[in-house]
Amino acid sequence: TLNAQGVFAKHYPAGLYCVGLPLYAPDPRPTTVLGTADWRLAVYDPTSNQFVAYTDAHNNNPNFAFQTGHALWVHFRADADVRVLGDFTPGGTYDFTLNQGWNCIANPYAGALPWNLNNIQVLVGATMVSLSNPSTWGLVLPYGWVFNGTSNQLLFDPTQPAFSSSLNSVPEAQGFWVFAANAGQLLR
């Protein structure tokens, strides 16, 4: 079920961004979402541990689509205004199925996504277990990385003593990195 129809609009100064959309776009193809701005696009392939550059032949490939929770790397060669009409992602939980290794996923919500280990869960057997439980850290690392336009910033729960200066949330429309030990791992 889709919620309220809305518009996502954001200005991107020229540069490199890890981008996701906080809504379901009726046409998620890169040429529709990014329009005629001067851009280059790539996706991270965790199975090969490399980036795959977009070409026009990829326009209908779902790996290059702006799907909720899916992050894409976009290099805007000049300032660009992105405006997308769609249905905002409903509040509540959102499940990510991770690949083995580093995964580039995106904040699926309109607004910041707090990184609170008590509220993030990992599937262990048939039970969802809080990422604050150290027994889950062999499955999914308790931290992530957010690219801020020039470098990666540590994403960690600020209530943990040694990490009070780390980034404590993922901004709207922002992608981030998270590591899973096994393919198919569920993160909620």
Short mmCIF file of C-alpha atoms in Angstrom, two decimals:
data_model
loop_
_atom_site.label_atom_id
_atom_site.label_comp_id
_atom_site.label_asym_id
_atom_site.label_seq_id
_atom_site.Cartn_x
_atom_site.Cartn_y
_atom_site.Cartn_z
CA THR A 1 0.00 0.00 0.00
CA LEU A 2 1.36 3.40 -0.94
CA ASN A 3 0.83 6.43 1.25
CA ALA A 4 0.51 10.14 0.52
CA GLN A 5 1.49 11.35 -2.92
CA GLY A 6 4.35 13.77 -2.61
CA VAL A 7 7.32 15.42 -4.21
CA PHE A 8 10.94 14.87 -3.30
CA ALA A 9 13.04 17.85 -4.32
CA LYS A 10 16.70 18.43 -3.58
CA HIS A 11 19.45 20.65 -4.92
CA TYR A 12 22.80 18.94 -5.44
CA PRO A 13 25.89 21.09 -5.92
CA ALA A 14 28.33 19.61 -8.43
CA GLY A 15 30.06 16.58 -6.91
CA LEU A 16 29.78 12.92 -5.97
CA TYR A 17 26.84 11.63 -3.89
CA CYS A 18 25.51 8.32 -2.64
CA VAL A 19 21.81 8.82 -3.35
CA GLY A 20 18.56 7.06 -2.50
CA LEU A 21 14.96 8.19 -2.70
CA PRO A 22 12.56 8.44 0.27
CA LEU A 23 9.63 7.51 -1.97
CA TYR A 24 8.35 5.02 -4.50
CA ALA A 25 8.85 6.61 -7.91
CA PRO A 26 6.39 5.46 -10.58
CA ASP A 27 9.26 5.44 -13.09
CA PRO A 28 12.54 4.75 -11.24
CA ARG A 29 14.80 4.74 -14.30
CA PRO A 30 17.85 7.03 -14.00
CA THR A 31 16.95 9.12 -17.04
CA THR A 32 13.52 9.85 -15.54
CA VAL A 33 14.69 10.56 -11.98
CA LEU A 34 17.81 12.56 -12.85
CA GLY A 35 16.50 14.16 -16.01
CA THR A 36 18.75 16.05 -18.36
CA ALA A 37 21.28 17.20 -15.76
CA ASP A 38 24.91 16.41 -16.59
CA TRP A 39 25.45 13.30 -14.47
CA ARG A 40 27.29 10.00 -14.32
CA LEU A 41 25.98 7.03 -12.33
CA ALA A 42 27.35 3.79 -10.89
CA VAL A 43 26.17 1.00 -8.63
CA TYR A 44 28.25 -1.01 -6.21
CA ASP A 45 28.22 -4.75 -6.89
CA PRO A 46 29.05 -6.53 -3.62
CA THR A 47 29.52 -9.89 -5.31
CA SER A 48 32.40 -8.58 -7.45
CA ASN A 49 33.43 -5.85 -4.95
CA GLN A 50 33.48 -3.21 -7.67
CA PHE A 51 31.49 -0.34 -9.11
CA VAL A 52 29.59 -0.78 -12.37
CA ALA A 53 29.20 2.35 -14.48
CA TYR A 54 25.85 3.20 -16.01
CA THR A 55 25.41 3.29 -19.77
CA ASP A 56 22.25 3.96 -21.78
CA ALA A 57 21.87 0.18 -22.15
CA HIS A 58 21.29 0.00 -18.35
CA ASN A 59 18.28 2.37 -18.32
CA ASN A 60 15.78 -0.51 -17.89
CA ASN A 61 18.06 -2.61 -15.66
CA PRO A 62 16.56 -2.82 -12.12
CA ASN A 63 20.06 -2.70 -10.57
CA PHE A 64 20.29 0.90 -11.78
CA ALA A 65 16.75 1.90 -10.77
CA PHE A 66 16.01 4.33 -7.96
CA GLN A 67 14.19 1.81 -5.77
CA THR A 68 13.41 2.49 -2.12
CA GLY A 69 16.35 1.42 0.06
CA HIS A 70 18.70 1.08 -2.93
CA ALA A 71 21.63 3.51 -3.09
CA LEU A 72 23.24 4.68 -6.31
CA TRP A 73 26.41 6.70 -6.77
CA VAL A 74 25.75 9.86 -8.76
CA HIS A 75 28.37 12.34 -9.93
CA PHE A 76 26.74 15.62 -10.89
CA ARG A 77 29.14 17.45 -13.18
CA ALA A 78 27.26 20.70 -12.56
CA ASP A 79 24.73 21.85 -9.97
CA ALA A 80 21.47 19.92 -10.38
CA ASP A 81 17.94 20.06 -9.03
CA VAL A 82 16.30 16.66 -8.65
CA ARG A 83 12.52 16.61 -8.40
CA VAL A 84 10.62 13.31 -8.21
CA LEU A 85 6.89 12.75 -7.82
CA GLY A 86 5.87 9.58 -5.98
CA ASP A 87 4.50 7.98 -2.84
CA PHE A 88 6.57 8.48 0.30
CA THR A 89 7.76 5.37 2.07
CA PRO A 90 5.40 4.57 4.95
CA GLY A 91 6.81 4.89 8.48
CA GLY A 92 7.53 1.81 10.54
CA THR A 93 10.06 -0.90 9.85
CA TYR A 94 11.85 -1.51 6.58
CA ASP A 95 13.69 -4.73 5.78
CA PHE A 96 16.99 -4.88 3.90
CA THR A 97 18.25 -8.20 2.56
CA LEU A 98 22.02 -7.90 2.53
CA ASN A 99 24.69 -9.48 0.35
CA GLN A 100 27.92 -10.84 1.77
CA GLY A 101 30.42 -8.03 2.25
CA TRP A 102 29.79 -4.29 2.13
CA ASN A 103 26.30 -3.23 1.04
CA CYS A 104 25.42 0.22 -0.24
CA ILE A 105 21.85 0.83 0.90
CA ALA A 106 19.80 4.00 1.30
CA ASN A 107 17.69 5.65 3.96
CA PRO A 108 14.16 4.82 2.75
CA TYR A 109 12.39 7.51 4.79
CA ALA A 110 11.55 11.20 4.41
CA GLY A 111 13.75 12.54 7.21
CA ALA A 112 16.84 11.31 9.02
CA LEU A 113 17.21 7.62 9.93
CA PRO A 114 18.57 7.37 13.51
CA TRP A 115 21.34 4.80 14.00
CA ASN A 116 20.27 3.38 17.35
CA LEU A 117 21.54 -0.16 17.95
CA ASN A 118 18.56 -0.95 20.21
CA ASN A 119 16.16 -0.26 17.33
CA ILE A 120 18.10 -2.00 14.53
CA GLN A 121 17.52 -5.74 14.34
CA VAL A 122 19.26 -8.68 12.69
CA LEU A 123 17.67 -12.03 11.90
CA VAL A 124 19.37 -14.75 13.96
CA GLY A 125 17.85 -18.13 13.15
CA ALA A 126 14.12 -17.40 13.24
CA THR A 127 14.34 -14.48 15.71
CA MET A 128 15.00 -10.78 15.21
CA VAL A 129 17.73 -9.72 17.66
CA SER A 130 18.77 -6.15 18.47
CA LEU A 131 22.09 -5.07 16.95
CA SER A 132 23.00 -3.82 20.44
CA ASN A 133 23.52 -7.49 21.34
CA PRO A 134 27.22 -8.28 20.64
CA SER A 135 26.24 -11.78 19.51
CA THR A 136 24.91 -10.21 16.27
CA TRP A 137 28.17 -8.49 15.39
CA GLY A 138 29.53 -11.58 13.67
CA LEU A 139 26.57 -11.31 11.27
CA VAL A 140 26.29 -7.54 10.72
CA LEU A 141 28.80 -4.98 11.96
CA PRO A 142 27.25 -2.52 14.46
CA TYR A 143 28.44 0.50 12.48
CA GLY A 144 28.26 1.87 8.97
CA TRP A 145 29.76 4.59 6.83
CA VAL A 146 28.12 7.62 5.25
CA PHE A 147 29.83 9.46 2.38
CA ASN A 148 29.50 13.20 2.99
CA GLY A 149 30.59 14.38 -0.45
CA THR A 150 34.31 14.29 0.24
CA SER A 151 34.95 11.38 2.64
CA ASN A 152 33.27 8.61 4.61
CA GLN A 153 31.99 9.38 8.10
CA LEU A 154 31.58 6.73 10.78
CA LEU A 155 27.93 5.93 11.53
CA PHE A 156 27.47 4.61 15.06
CA ASP A 157 25.15 4.79 18.02
CA PRO A 158 26.22 7.93 19.93
CA THR A 159 25.09 6.44 23.24
CA GLN A 160 28.07 4.09 23.09
CA PRO A 161 30.91 5.66 25.13
CA ALA A 162 33.75 5.85 22.60
CA PHE A 163 31.59 6.94 19.69
CA SER A 164 29.90 10.13 20.84
CA SER A 165 31.49 12.13 18.00
CA SER A 166 30.37 9.80 15.21
CA LEU A 167 27.46 10.48 12.88
CA ASN A 168 24.30 9.23 14.60
CA SER A 169 21.82 9.20 11.73
CA VAL A 170 21.59 8.78 7.99
CA PRO A 171 20.30 11.96 6.29
CA GLU A 172 17.25 11.86 4.02
CA ALA A 173 17.96 10.57 0.49
CA GLN A 174 21.42 9.44 1.59
CA GLY A 175 23.06 6.09 0.94
CA PHE A 176 25.28 4.34 3.45
CA TRP A 177 27.53 1.29 3.78
CA VAL A 178 26.82 -1.65 6.06
CA PHE A 179 28.72 -4.98 6.28
CA ALA A 180 27.19 -8.45 6.44
CA ALA A 181 29.14 -11.68 6.93
CA ASN A 182 26.69 -13.76 4.88
CA ALA A 183 24.51 -13.31 1.80
CA GLY A 184 20.78 -13.13 2.52
CA GLN A 185 21.19 -11.58 5.97
CA LEU A 186 18.10 -9.61 7.00
CA LEU A 187 18.52 -6.18 8.63
CA ARG A 188 15.47 -4.33 9.96
#
